[in-house]
PDB file of C-alpha atoms in Angstrom:
ATOM      1  CA  MET O  18     -12.953 -17.015 -13.683  1.00 56.00           C
ATOM      2  CA  ASN O  19     -13.027 -16.220 -17.550  1.00 83.00           C
ATOM      3  CA  THR O  20     -11.557 -13.108 -18.888  1.00 94.00           C
ATOM      4  CA  PRO O  21     -13.938 -10.096 -19.137  1.00 97.00           C
ATOM      5  CA  LEU O  22     -14.388  -8.194 -21.956  1.00 97.00           C
ATOM      6  CA  VAL O  23     -14.856  -5.166 -20.541  1.00 98.00           C
ATOM      7  CA  SER O  24     -13.270  -3.490 -17.207  1.00 98.00           C
ATOM      8  CA  VAL O  25     -15.311  -0.857 -15.546  1.00 98.00           C
ATOM      9  CA  LEU O  26     -13.194   1.723 -13.511  1.00 98.00           C
ATOM     10  CA  LEU O  27     -15.175   3.227 -10.480  1.00 98.00           C
ATOM     11  CA  PRO O  28     -13.051   5.289  -8.563  1.00 97.00           C
ATOM     12  CA  VAL O  29     -14.801   6.170  -4.940  1.00 97.00           C
ATOM     13  CA  HIS O  30     -13.665   8.771  -2.404  1.00 96.00           C
ATOM     14  CA  ASN O  31     -16.457   9.175   0.164  1.00 95.00           C
ATOM     15  CA  ALA O  32     -19.279   8.885  -2.140  1.00 94.00           C
ATOM     16  CA  GLY O  33     -21.949   8.633   0.693  1.00 86.00           C
ATOM     17  CA  ALA O  34     -25.590   8.021  -0.669  1.00 87.00           C
ATOM     18  CA  TYR O  35     -24.843   8.088  -4.266  1.00 93.00           C
ATOM     19  CA  PHE O  36     -22.164   5.139  -4.309  1.00 95.00           C
ATOM     20  CA  SER O  37     -24.696   2.139  -4.055  1.00 96.00           C
ATOM     21  CA  PRO O  38     -26.938   2.861  -6.812  1.00 97.00           C
ATOM     22  CA  ALA O  39     -24.129   3.683  -9.135  1.00 97.00           C
ATOM     23  CA  VAL O  40     -22.740  -0.018  -8.324  1.00 98.00           C
ATOM     24  CA  ASP O  41     -26.013  -1.408  -8.583  1.00 97.00           C
ATOM     25  CA  SER O  42     -26.878  -0.049 -12.142  1.00 98.00           C
ATOM     26  CA  ILE O  43     -23.734  -1.524 -13.266  1.00 98.00           C
ATOM     27  CA  LEU O  44     -24.497  -4.793 -11.713  1.00 98.00           C
ATOM     28  CA  ARG O  45     -27.809  -4.725 -13.513  1.00 97.00           C
ATOM     29  CA  GLN O  46     -26.266  -4.449 -17.074  1.00 97.00           C
ATOM     30  CA  SER O  47     -27.689  -6.579 -19.848  1.00 97.00           C
ATOM     31  CA  PHE O  48     -24.340  -7.133 -20.806  1.00 97.00           C
ATOM     32  CA  GLY O  49     -22.750  -9.485 -18.432  1.00 94.00           C
ATOM     33  CA  ASN O  50     -19.099 -10.282 -18.936  1.00 97.00           C
ATOM     34  CA  PHE O  51     -17.513  -7.201 -17.279  1.00 98.00           C
ATOM     35  CA  GLU O  52     -15.398  -6.735 -14.061  1.00 98.00           C
ATOM     36  CA  LEU O  53     -16.009  -3.622 -11.984  1.00 98.00           C
ATOM     37  CA  LEU O  54     -12.823  -2.614 -10.148  1.00 98.00           C
ATOM     38  CA  ILE O  55     -13.963  -0.259  -7.309  1.00 98.00           C
ATOM     39  CA  LEU O  56     -11.048   2.077  -6.840  1.00 98.00           C
ATOM     40  CA  ASP O  57     -11.439   3.303  -3.147  1.00 97.00           C
ATOM     41  CA  ASP O  58      -9.123   6.329  -2.881  1.00 97.00           C
ATOM     42  CA  ALA O  59      -8.941   5.885   1.169  1.00 96.00           C
ATOM     43  CA  SER O  60     -12.625   6.479   1.861  1.00 95.00           C
ATOM     44  CA  ASN O  61     -13.349   6.579   5.463  1.00 94.00           C
ATOM     45  CA  ASP O  62     -17.482   7.555   5.181  1.00 95.00           C
ATOM     46  CA  GLY O  63     -18.518   3.852   4.940  1.00 93.00           C
ATOM     47  CA  SER O  64     -17.934   3.759   1.068  1.00 94.00           C
ATOM     48  CA  GLU O  65     -15.163   1.235   1.773  1.00 94.00           C
ATOM     49  CA  THR O  66     -17.450  -1.065   3.494  1.00 95.00           C
ATOM     50  CA  LEU O  67     -19.990  -1.080   1.262  1.00 96.00           C
ATOM     51  CA  ALA O  68     -16.998  -1.970  -1.241  1.00 97.00           C
ATOM     52  CA  ASP O  69     -16.414  -4.854   0.293  1.00 97.00           C
ATOM     53  CA  GLN O  70     -20.152  -6.117   0.659  1.00 97.00           C
ATOM     54  CA  PHE O  71     -20.263  -5.510  -3.203  1.00 97.00           C
ATOM     55  CA  ALA O  72     -17.267  -7.679  -3.650  1.00 98.00           C
ATOM     56  CA  SER O  73     -18.708 -10.487  -1.398  1.00 98.00           C
ATOM     57  CA  ALA O  74     -21.639 -10.453  -3.015  1.00 98.00           C
ATOM     58  CA  ASP O  75     -20.475 -10.825  -6.735  1.00 97.00           C
ATOM     59  CA  ASN O  76     -17.387 -12.093  -8.023  1.00 97.00           C
ATOM     60  CA  ARG O  77     -17.470  -9.571 -11.139  1.00 97.00           C
ATOM     61  CA  VAL O  78     -16.442  -7.032  -8.602  1.00 98.00           C
ATOM     62  CA  ARG O  79     -12.985  -6.492  -7.055  1.00 98.00           C
ATOM     63  CA  VAL O  80     -11.823  -3.867  -4.716  1.00 98.00           C
ATOM     64  CA  VAL O  81      -8.540  -1.900  -5.506  1.00 97.00           C
ATOM     65  CA  ARG O  82      -7.905   0.090  -2.078  1.00 96.00           C
ATOM     66  CA  SER O  83      -5.478   2.671  -1.466  1.00 95.00           C
ATOM     67  CA  THR O  84      -4.639   3.800   2.069  1.00 93.00           C
ATOM     68  CA  SER O  85      -3.935   7.370   1.074  1.00 95.00           C
ATOM     69  CA  SER O  86      -6.018   9.730  -1.390  1.00 94.00           C
ATOM     70  CA  LEU O  87      -4.237   9.557  -4.683  1.00 95.00           C
ATOM     71  CA  GLY O  88      -6.594  11.885  -6.430  1.00 95.00           C
ATOM     72  CA  LEU O  89      -8.801  10.828  -9.884  1.00 96.00           C
ATOM     73  CA  SER O  90      -6.235  10.621 -12.122  1.00 96.00           C
ATOM     74  CA  ALA O  91      -3.845   7.902  -9.965  1.00 97.00           C
ATOM     75  CA  GLN O  92      -6.569   6.084  -9.152  1.00 97.00           C
ATOM     76  CA  LEU O  93      -7.409   5.762 -12.729  1.00 97.00           C
ATOM     77  CA  ASN O  94      -4.093   4.685 -13.603  1.00 97.00           C
ATOM     78  CA  LYS O  95      -3.716   2.613 -10.739  1.00 97.00           C
ATOM     79  CA  GLY O  96      -6.992   0.728 -11.808  1.00 97.00           C
ATOM     80  CA  ILE O  97      -5.943   0.212 -15.423  1.00 98.00           C
ATOM     81  CA  SER O  98      -2.848  -1.456 -14.044  1.00 97.00           C
ATOM     82  CA  TYR O  99      -5.378  -3.964 -12.692  1.00 98.00           C
ATOM     83  CA  ALA O 100      -8.213  -4.144 -15.712  1.00 98.00           C
ATOM     84  CA  ARG O 101      -8.253  -7.578 -17.291  1.00 97.00           C
ATOM     85  CA  GLY O 102     -10.786  -6.630 -20.079  1.00 97.00           C
ATOM     86  CA  LYS O 103     -10.050  -5.856 -23.443  1.00 97.00           C
ATOM     87  CA  PHE O 104     -11.996  -2.857 -23.228  1.00 98.00           C
ATOM     88  CA  ILE O 105     -11.773   0.198 -20.325  1.00 98.00           C
ATOM     89  CA  ALA O 106     -15.300   1.943 -19.248  1.00 98.00           C
ATOM     90  CA  ARG O 107     -15.212   4.244 -16.878  1.00 97.00           C
ATOM     91  CA  MET O 108     -18.073   5.321 -14.328  1.00 97.00           C
ATOM     92  CA  ASP O 109     -18.349   7.960 -11.427  1.00 96.00           C
ATOM     93  CA  ALA O 110     -19.720   6.839  -8.037  1.00 96.00           C
ATOM     94  CA  ASP O 111     -22.601   9.424  -8.694  1.00 95.00           C
ATOM     95  CA  ASP O 112     -23.673   8.285 -11.797  1.00 96.00           C
ATOM     96  CA  ILE O 113     -26.607   5.659 -12.835  1.00 97.00           C
ATOM     97  CA  ALA O 114     -25.689   3.645 -15.899  1.00 97.00           C
ATOM     98  CA  MET O 115     -28.451   2.978 -18.252  1.00 97.00           C
ATOM     99  CA  PRO O 116     -29.259  -0.873 -18.198  1.00 97.00           C
ATOM    100  CA  THR O 117     -27.918  -1.220 -21.947  1.00 97.00           C
ATOM    101  CA  ARG O 118     -24.737   0.806 -21.647  1.00 96.00           C
ATOM    102  CA  PHE O 119     -22.638  -2.385 -22.458  1.00 94.00           C
ATOM    103  CA  SER O 120     -24.508  -3.998 -24.963  1.00 91.00           C
TER     104      SER O 120
END
């Protein structure tokens, strides 16, 4: 895989029904040279299963899982250490990104 230009950090902890639309909005970006790091903060509501499904279906998606809840700041710092992109973008698990956000 080529090095992505943008690493998108998406922390998630029990995001419920909002999580899939948020991820879908990132995966449908008009600019495609990115990786999506789903930072699972010990979810137990099915978000962790959805994260794995997204990673299996799209090679731009990686799941970084924590076995205990670290909180938002620690998850983001952890995500930065895994990021391979030149730029970092933030996304919340309950937000929707416009299709041209990265372009």
